[in-house]
Every structure is written in structure tokens, then in C-alpha cells.
Tab-separated table of C-alpha atoms in Angstrom:
chain	number	residue	atom	x	y	z
A	1	MET	CA	0.095	-0.192	0.004
A	2	PRO	CA	1.202	3.195	-0.483
A	3	THR	CA	2.499	5.647	1.450
A	4	ILE	CA	2.709	9.571	2.094
A	5	PRO	CA	2.863	10.959	-0.860
A	6	SER	CA	7.161	11.473	-1.884
A	7	PHE	CA	5.683	14.763	-3.289
A	8	ILE	CA	4.409	15.659	-0.241
A	9	THR	CA	7.676	14.302	1.875
A	10	ARG	CA	9.954	15.912	-0.524
A	11	TYR	CA	8.389	19.508	0.272
A	12	PHE	CA	8.247	19.182	4.287
A	13	ALA	CA	12.467	17.347	3.797
A	14	LYS	CA	14.316	19.416	6.680
A	15	ASP	CA	16.829	18.680	4.488
A	16	GLU	CA	17.183	21.168	1.746
A	17	PRO	CA	13.485	20.967	1.171
A	18	LYS	CA	11.903	20.998	-2.625
A	19	PRO	CA	10.502	24.738	-3.804
A	20	PRO	CA	7.188	24.033	-3.594
A	21	PRO	CA	5.276	24.699	-7.583
A	22	ILE	CA	3.144	26.955	-5.556
A	23	SER	CA	2.510	29.616	-2.966
A	24	THR	CA	-0.278	28.656	-0.826
A	25	ARG	CA	-1.914	32.539	-1.356
A	26	THR	CA	-1.610	31.509	-4.767
A	27	ALA	CA	-3.545	27.666	-3.750
A	28	ILE	CA	-6.493	29.660	-2.144
A	29	LEU	CA	-7.023	31.802	-4.894
A	30	LEU	CA	-7.353	28.674	-6.894
A	31	LEU	CA	-9.598	27.535	-4.684
A	32	VAL	CA	-11.698	30.985	-4.862
A	33	ILE	CA	-11.690	30.387	-8.338
A	34	TYR	CA	-12.952	26.807	-8.129
A	35	THR	CA	-15.335	27.758	-5.482
A	36	LEU	CA	-16.821	30.600	-8.807
A	37	ILE	CA	-16.474	28.789	-11.441
A	38	TYR	CA	-18.787	25.804	-9.221
A	39	VAL	CA	-21.765	28.380	-8.093
A	40	VAL	CA	-21.367	31.517	-10.706
A	41	PRO	CA	-22.825	29.468	-13.441
A	42	PHE	CA	-25.857	28.547	-11.001
A	43	TYR	CA	-27.136	31.762	-11.943
A	44	LEU	CA	-25.755	33.033	-15.542
A	45	SER	CA	-28.859	30.377	-17.417
A	46	PRO	CA	-32.546	30.332	-16.277
A	47	THR	CA	-32.716	26.483	-16.745
A	48	THR	CA	-29.414	26.824	-13.520
A	49	ARG	CA	-31.009	30.300	-12.403
A	50	PRO	CA	-33.708	29.820	-9.926
A	51	SER	CA	-36.540	32.544	-9.682
A	52	PRO	CA	-39.866	33.725	-8.037
A	53	THR	CA	-41.215	31.242	-10.599
A	54	LEU	CA	-38.694	28.810	-11.218
A	55	SER	CA	-38.061	26.866	-7.520
A	56	ARG	CA	-34.089	26.069	-7.182
A	57	ASP	CA	-35.832	21.787	-6.378
A	58	ALA	CA	-37.597	22.449	-9.761
A	59	PRO	CA	-36.156	18.814	-11.556
A	60	SER	CA	-34.923	20.441	-14.639
A	61	VAL	CA	-32.836	22.678	-12.296
A	62	ILE	CA	-31.340	20.175	-10.578
A	63	ARG	CA	-30.383	18.082	-13.748
A	64	ALA	CA	-28.972	21.379	-14.802
A	65	ARG	CA	-26.954	22.464	-12.168
A	66	ILE	CA	-25.862	18.154	-11.633
A	67	ALA	CA	-24.352	18.903	-15.342
A	68	SER	CA	-22.975	22.291	-14.322
A	69	VAL	CA	-20.587	21.138	-11.140
A	70	SER	CA	-20.053	18.030	-12.971
A	71	LEU	CA	-18.351	19.663	-15.392
A	72	THR	CA	-16.213	21.805	-12.825
A	73	CYS	CA	-14.910	19.313	-11.469
A	74	VAL	CA	-13.506	17.895	-14.443
A	75	VAL	CA	-12.159	21.073	-14.572
A	76	CYS	CA	-11.229	21.341	-11.682
A	77	THR	CA	-9.228	18.066	-11.154
A	78	VAL	CA	-7.665	18.022	-14.030
A	79	ILE	CA	-6.032	21.923	-13.242
A	80	THR	CA	-5.200	20.635	-9.712
A	81	PHE	CA	-3.386	17.298	-11.558
A	82	LEU	CA	-1.670	19.466	-13.367
A	83	ILE	CA	-0.260	21.488	-10.836
A	84	LEU	CA	0.451	18.625	-8.923
A	85	THR	CA	2.836	16.929	-11.900
A	86	SER	CA	4.349	19.637	-13.396
A	87	GLN	CA	7.859	20.104	-13.899
A	88	GLY	CA	8.297	16.682	-12.661
A	89	GLN	CA	6.576	17.193	-9.356
A	90	ALA	CA	5.195	14.172	-8.671
A	91	THR	CA	4.823	11.280	-10.622
A	92	PRO	CA	0.718	10.842	-12.077
A	93	ALA	CA	0.634	7.950	-9.721
A	94	GLU	CA	1.952	10.604	-6.696
A	95	ALA	CA	-1.064	13.312	-7.795
A	96	LEU	CA	-4.121	10.650	-7.893
A	97	HIS	CA	-3.297	9.790	-4.700
A	98	ALA	CA	-2.544	12.977	-2.983
A	99	LEU	CA	-6.333	13.654	-4.767
A	100	GLY	CA	-7.678	10.704	-3.886
A	101	TYR	CA	-8.774	8.175	-6.258
A	102	TRP	CA	-6.225	5.577	-5.918
A	103	PRO	CA	-6.261	4.073	-3.744
A	104	VAL	CA	-10.187	3.925	-3.217
A	105	GLY	CA	-9.443	2.957	0.911
A	106	LEU	CA	-12.671	0.573	1.005
A	107	VAL	CA	-11.369	0.026	4.781
A	108	GLU	CA	-10.478	3.743	5.540
A	109	THR	CA	-14.247	3.951	3.415
A	110	ALA	CA	-15.540	1.837	6.732
A	111	LYS	CA	-13.579	3.038	9.299
A	112	SER	CA	-14.583	6.539	8.259
A	113	LEU	CA	-18.350	5.872	8.326
A	114	LEU	CA	-18.101	3.721	11.126
A	115	LEU	CA	-16.507	7.098	13.225
A	116	THR	CA	-19.463	9.491	11.667
A	117	ALA	CA	-21.862	6.990	13.199
A	118	VAL	CA	-20.585	6.792	16.274
A	119	LEU	CA	-20.662	10.518	16.960
A	120	PHE	CA	-24.638	10.332	15.266
A	121	THR	CA	-25.187	7.959	18.233
A	122	GLY	CA	-28.009	10.091	19.348
A	123	PRO	CA	-30.012	11.090	16.087
A	124	LEU	CA	-28.970	7.219	14.566
A	125	TYR	CA	-30.871	6.556	17.911
A	126	GLU	CA	-34.176	9.256	17.521
A	127	TYR	CA	-34.334	8.122	13.564
A	128	LEU	CA	-34.146	3.814	13.939
A	129	VAL	CA	-36.107	3.586	17.532
A	130	VAL	CA	-37.788	6.420	17.874
A	131	ASP	CA	-39.097	7.280	14.817
A	132	GLU	CA	-38.948	3.717	13.825
A	133	GLN	CA	-37.230	4.208	10.599
A	134	TRP	CA	-35.394	0.675	10.598
A	135	ARG	CA	-38.355	-0.660	9.230
A	136	ASP	CA	-38.055	1.281	5.575
A	137	LEU	CA	-33.707	0.447	5.993
A	138	VAL	CA	-35.048	-3.175	6.261
A	139	ALA	CA	-37.565	-2.108	2.812
A	140	LEU	CA	-34.604	0.154	1.249
A	141	ARG	CA	-37.581	2.585	1.049
A	142	PRO	CA	-34.391	4.967	1.280
A	143	PHE	CA	-32.690	3.741	-1.956
A	144	ALA	CA	-36.213	3.754	-3.273
A	145	ALA	CA	-35.875	7.135	-2.331
A	146	LEU	CA	-32.880	8.193	-4.735
A	147	SER	CA	-35.288	8.728	-7.728
A	148	GLU	CA	-36.277	11.554	-6.886
A	149	TRP	CA	-34.392	14.327	-7.518
A	150	THR	CA	-34.068	16.241	-4.728
A	151	THR	CA	-32.977	13.183	-2.976
A	152	TRP	CA	-30.236	12.594	-5.940
A	153	ARG	CA	-29.190	16.285	-5.400
A	154	ASN	CA	-28.833	15.990	-1.511
A	155	ILE	CA	-27.273	12.451	-0.812
A	156	VAL	CA	-25.329	11.787	-4.137
A	157	ALA	CA	-24.673	14.938	-6.699
A	158	GLY	CA	-24.298	17.067	-3.799
A	159	PRO	CA	-21.662	15.420	-1.580
A	160	PHE	CA	-19.884	13.773	-4.618
A	161	THR	CA	-19.247	17.385	-6.037
A	162	GLU	CA	-18.902	19.066	-3.382
A	163	GLU	CA	-15.650	16.485	-2.419
A	164	VAL	CA	-14.196	16.434	-5.415
A	165	LEU	CA	-13.761	19.842	-5.696
A	166	PHE	CA	-13.623	21.065	-2.144
A	167	ARG	CA	-11.305	17.825	-1.083
A	168	SER	CA	-9.618	15.892	-3.995
A	169	ALA	CA	-9.010	19.218	-5.915
A	170	ALA	CA	-8.403	21.798	-3.014
A	171	ILE	CA	-6.461	19.928	-0.058
A	172	PRO	CA	-3.530	18.730	-2.187
A	173	LEU	CA	-2.765	22.320	-3.283
A	174	MET	CA	-2.274	23.254	0.171
A	175	LEU	CA	-0.082	20.519	0.949
A	176	ALA	CA	1.878	21.284	-2.532
A	177	ALA	CA	2.191	24.510	-1.428
A	178	ARG	CA	3.371	23.612	1.934
A	179	THR	CA	0.750	25.059	3.645
A	180	SER	CA	0.344	23.967	7.306
A	181	VAL	CA	-1.402	21.212	8.133
A	182	THR	CA	-3.708	23.417	10.881
A	183	THR	CA	-3.798	26.500	8.225
A	184	THR	CA	-5.192	23.735	5.990
A	185	MET	CA	-8.329	22.447	8.084
A	186	PHE	CA	-9.488	25.422	9.134
A	187	LEU	CA	-9.430	28.193	6.316
A	188	SER	CA	-9.940	25.751	3.198
A	189	PRO	CA	-13.427	24.479	4.916
A	190	LEU	CA	-13.453	28.283	5.598
A	191	VAL	CA	-14.162	28.560	2.016
A	192	PHE	CA	-15.857	25.577	1.616
A	193	GLY	CA	-19.147	27.325	4.262
A	194	LEU	CA	-19.114	30.312	2.297
A	195	ALA	CA	-19.863	27.893	-0.565
A	196	HIS	CA	-23.310	28.602	0.625
A	197	LEU	CA	-24.546	31.494	1.413
A	198	HIS	CA	-25.722	31.619	-2.131
A	199	HIS	CA	-28.557	29.984	-0.865
A	200	PHE	CA	-29.581	32.894	1.534
A	201	TYR	CA	-30.941	34.210	-2.302
A	202	GLU	CA	-32.396	31.315	-3.405
A	203	PHE	CA	-34.453	30.828	0.308
A	204	ARG	CA	-35.800	34.715	-0.311
A	205	LEU	CA	-37.161	33.598	-3.710
A	206	SER	CA	-39.215	30.620	-2.237
A	207	HIS	CA	-39.874	32.625	0.788
A	208	PRO	CA	-40.388	35.968	0.362
A	209	ASN	CA	-42.309	36.582	3.654
A	210	VAL	CA	-39.661	35.181	5.815
A	211	PRO	CA	-38.110	38.418	7.377
A	212	ALA	CA	-34.551	39.634	5.734
A	213	VAL	CA	-32.965	38.767	9.385
A	214	ALA	CA	-34.499	35.426	10.232
A	215	ALA	CA	-33.227	34.828	6.026
A	216	LEU	CA	-29.590	36.231	7.171
A	217	MET	CA	-29.877	34.204	10.991
A	218	ARG	CA	-30.319	31.216	8.766
A	219	SER	CA	-27.820	31.363	6.523
A	220	VAL	CA	-24.889	31.984	9.820
A	221	LEU	CA	-26.168	28.732	11.035
A	222	GLN	CA	-25.907	26.738	7.802
A	223	LEU	CA	-22.725	28.748	7.370
A	224	GLY	CA	-21.121	27.460	10.737
A	225	TYR	CA	-22.237	24.323	10.350
A	226	THR	CA	-20.840	24.008	6.624
A	227	THR	CA	-17.380	25.231	8.159
A	228	LEU	CA	-17.265	22.391	10.438
A	229	PHE	CA	-18.185	19.686	8.435
A	230	GLY	CA	-15.562	20.682	5.942
A	231	ALA	CA	-12.986	20.949	8.585
A	232	TYR	CA	-14.182	17.307	9.480
A	233	ALA	CA	-14.263	16.261	5.503
A	234	THR	CA	-11.253	18.308	5.025
A	235	PHE	CA	-9.465	16.097	8.700
A	236	LEU	CA	-10.780	12.398	6.892
A	237	PHE	CA	-9.656	13.531	3.855
A	238	LEU	CA	-5.762	14.041	5.381
A	239	ARG	CA	-6.224	10.678	7.135
A	240	SER	CA	-7.512	8.259	4.739
A	241	GLY	CA	-6.606	9.371	1.710
A	242	SER	CA	-9.358	8.755	0.207
A	243	LEU	CA	-12.167	10.649	-1.620
A	244	LEU	CA	-15.056	7.652	-1.340
A	245	ALA	CA	-14.217	7.775	2.340
A	246	VAL	CA	-15.026	11.429	2.856
A	247	PHE	CA	-18.377	11.344	-0.203
A	248	VAL	CA	-19.632	8.548	2.124
A	249	VAL	CA	-19.537	10.419	5.081
A	250	HIS	CA	-20.584	13.431	3.462
A	251	ALA	CA	-23.938	11.803	2.619
A	252	PHE	CA	-24.411	9.855	5.379
A	253	CYS	CA	-24.189	13.392	7.387
A	254	ASN	CA	-27.231	15.292	4.266
A	255	TYR	CA	-28.696	11.677	5.010
A	256	LEU	CA	-29.564	12.173	8.989
A	257	GLY	CA	-29.703	16.561	8.832
A	258	LEU	CA	-27.907	18.582	11.574
A	259	PRO	CA	-28.061	16.453	15.259
A	260	ARG	CA	-31.027	18.043	17.792
A	261	PHE	CA	-29.743	19.686	20.467
A	262	TRP	CA	-33.038	20.655	22.322
A	263	GLY	CA	-36.352	19.937	22.634
A	264	ARG	CA	-38.259	17.226	23.836
A	265	VAL	CA	-38.095	13.203	21.580
A	266	TYR	CA	-40.509	11.251	21.247
A	267	PRO	CA	-42.725	8.155	19.570
A	268	ALA	CA	-45.627	8.290	17.854
A	269	VAL	CA	-48.548	9.402	20.165
A	270	VAL	CA	-50.426	6.288	20.361
A	271	ILE	CA	-53.991	6.242	20.974
A	272	GLY	CA	-55.976	3.544	22.264
A	273	ARG	CA	-59.597	2.106	21.307
A	274	GLY	CA	-62.141	4.592	22.713
A	275	GLY	CA	-60.041	7.475	21.465
A	276	GLU	CA	-56.804	7.897	24.510
A	277	ALA	CA	-53.951	9.113	23.604
A	278	TRP	CA	-50.473	8.034	25.863
A	279	LYS	CA	-48.059	10.158	26.429
A	280	PRO	CA	-45.022	9.735	25.630
A	281	SER	CA	-42.384	8.946	28.648
A	282	ILE	CA	-39.615	11.919	29.006
A	283	ALA	CA	-36.948	8.378	29.417
A	284	TRP	CA	-36.947	9.046	25.345
A	285	THR	CA	-36.143	12.271	25.420
A	286	ILE	CA	-33.369	11.701	28.775
A	287	ALA	CA	-32.179	8.507	26.514
A	288	TYR	CA	-32.182	10.756	23.244
A	289	TYR	CA	-29.438	13.109	25.079
A	290	ILE	CA	-27.285	10.815	27.031
A	291	LEU	CA	-26.893	8.521	24.213
A	292	LEU	CA	-25.980	12.437	21.959
A	293	VAL	CA	-23.505	12.745	25.004
A	294	VAL	CA	-21.929	9.211	24.763
A	295	GLY	CA	-21.495	9.328	20.984
A	296	ALA	CA	-19.318	12.493	21.124
A	297	VAL	CA	-17.032	11.227	23.900
A	298	SER	CA	-17.274	7.866	21.965
A	299	TRP	CA	-15.878	9.833	18.459
A	300	TYR	CA	-13.481	12.155	20.440
A	301	ARG	CA	-11.814	8.761	22.380
A	302	ASN	CA	-11.973	6.534	18.643
A	303	LEU	CA	-10.758	9.892	16.432
A	304	GLY	CA	-7.145	8.498	16.178
A	305	ALA	CA	-7.669	5.310	15.938
A	306	LEU	CA	-10.531	4.735	13.849
A	307	THR	CA	-8.561	7.473	11.322
A	308	ASP	CA	-5.374	5.627	10.824
A	309	SER	CA	-3.797	4.841	7.204
A	310	SER	CA	-1.546	4.008	5.463
A	311	ASN	CA	-2.360	5.826	2.655
A	312	ALA	CA	-2.643	9.399	4.766
A	313	LEU	CA	-1.570	12.215	2.866
A	314	VAL	CA	0.283	13.776	5.993
A	315	ASP	CA	1.921	12.584	8.700
A	316	MET	CA	-0.867	14.225	11.654
A	317	LYS	CA	0.812	12.760	15.233
A	318	MET	CA	-2.399	11.473	17.112
A	319	SER	CA	-1.865	10.632	21.316
């Protein structure tokens, strides 16, 4: 199995390190450009631009946008590949490793998904047990829902293209520029979070009666949790060297949504034959929040073990 790409090791070598092909400033500029050519085309064509009479959830809009971002991902990946391999800096195999395409990382994907599932112990309890959605999983209904364009966008196309652009095509540029791991983990996810701010405009179009302040607060919240997730996905990408791993984790998180941090958790109210309603026990809620904390603690304790891989892009010491 490959180790850390040798061209990255050469950049960070203490004895006469090889000059990087680009600077950190150039890498960040490219990431911003990548973001712009990912988002801006949405508003250049009437087929991808939402309006008061055309929702972003319309199948025609979704199809056109998927085609647009797919082309963007191909172009940006080629640009990054050419930069990595320019002037003999990296071999094609090393570049594909840095991009997360090879090795595929099936073991790393399973471990990353398990780690994330541990973090979501509380939400999984609510979804599978409280809401009894395990029945739908057994019947494979979530997979049948992928035939709907909105579900396909949210669970497959969106996560995949975002991980290709913001992790696979972007992170190797930061590493090749000899950017510190800390800066890479927190600066590139910020750009990822900012890339979602255009949803403010689209939300205002589809919800004109919602006050602008409320819509703005919604976008600020979205910026916060997308940036936080971006940092986590960057960490997983650096530790696993696998595009597949971060894509699967991204799809998993999109499917479950943002965890609940307040409010009661209870099953559907049961109505007896006489019409009386059985009030759900508060034990459901207590169990949820206990599992939420247990999941977070267990996730932290297993962060190093479940992300350890010989395919890692950088050497990150985990205590």
C-alpha cells in the first residue's frame, strides 16, 4: 500500500526541502476560483437560475446544475493534477493518491463511516428506534427515494461534487504549497462554508414572506455548520487519503441532517380504542441526550484509531 506521497514529503523535508510548485496564496486563490466556477454558472443560465416562478428544487434546474458542477469538477481536477505533476514535482500515481482516487480506500471508508456513526449515536437512536425508521431501511425504501431528483442531489450528486472540488482538488494544492496542516484544516473549510451563502438569495426567492433578518440568521447558521463539517471532512481526507471515504461520510451526514440539540424526543402518540391518547414517556428524551453525549465522547476517544491509515496524505500525530 502507498505511504504518504513522496512529493509531499519532499516539500516538508527538513534538509533542503524542494521548492513548492505554488505558494499558499496561489493555492487559496485557486480554491476561491474553483468555488466561483462551481457556483456562478448557477445564475448565468435561465435553466439553472431560480426565480419566483422556478424553484431550485425543480427537476429541470437540478439536472442542469448537476451537469454544470460535474463539468466544473472535471476542469478543476485536471488543473490540480497538472499543477501537481508540473516540472516533475509528482508522478501521475502520486498525484492520483493526493487527489484521493487511488487507492480507493474501502477499509478507510468503512472506518470513517463507523466513526461518524458513533458521533451520531443519538440521532441514529431517534431515527431508527424512536421514529421506527428501521422498517424503511429493511425495506430499502431510502434507496428507492434516490429516484427523486431532490434526494439524488442532496445525498449523491451534491456530496460527491463538493468533495471532489473542496477536498480532492483543493487540499493537495494546500499541501503542495507547503501550507501547514492547521491552516489547511480550517481555511479551506471556511471557503467551503462561504460557498453555501448563495442559498440566502435562493431562500429569499422561495420564502419572500420570511423576514430578511431571519433568513440571514439561517444563512449564518448554515455557514457555521458547513464550515465545521468541512474541517471534519478535511481531517478525514488527510488521514485516509480517500475521496470515497469523505463522500460516504458527507452523504451519511446529509441524510441524517443536523443533530437535535434541544427539544423533546418521543414516538408517535398512541391513540387507544376509546380515543384516549397515551402521553409518551420523558425517558425517550433522556435516553436521546445521554446517547448524544456518549456518542460525542466515544467519537473523540476513537478519533485517532479509526482514522489511522497507511494511505494518509500527511503525518498527523494523534495521542
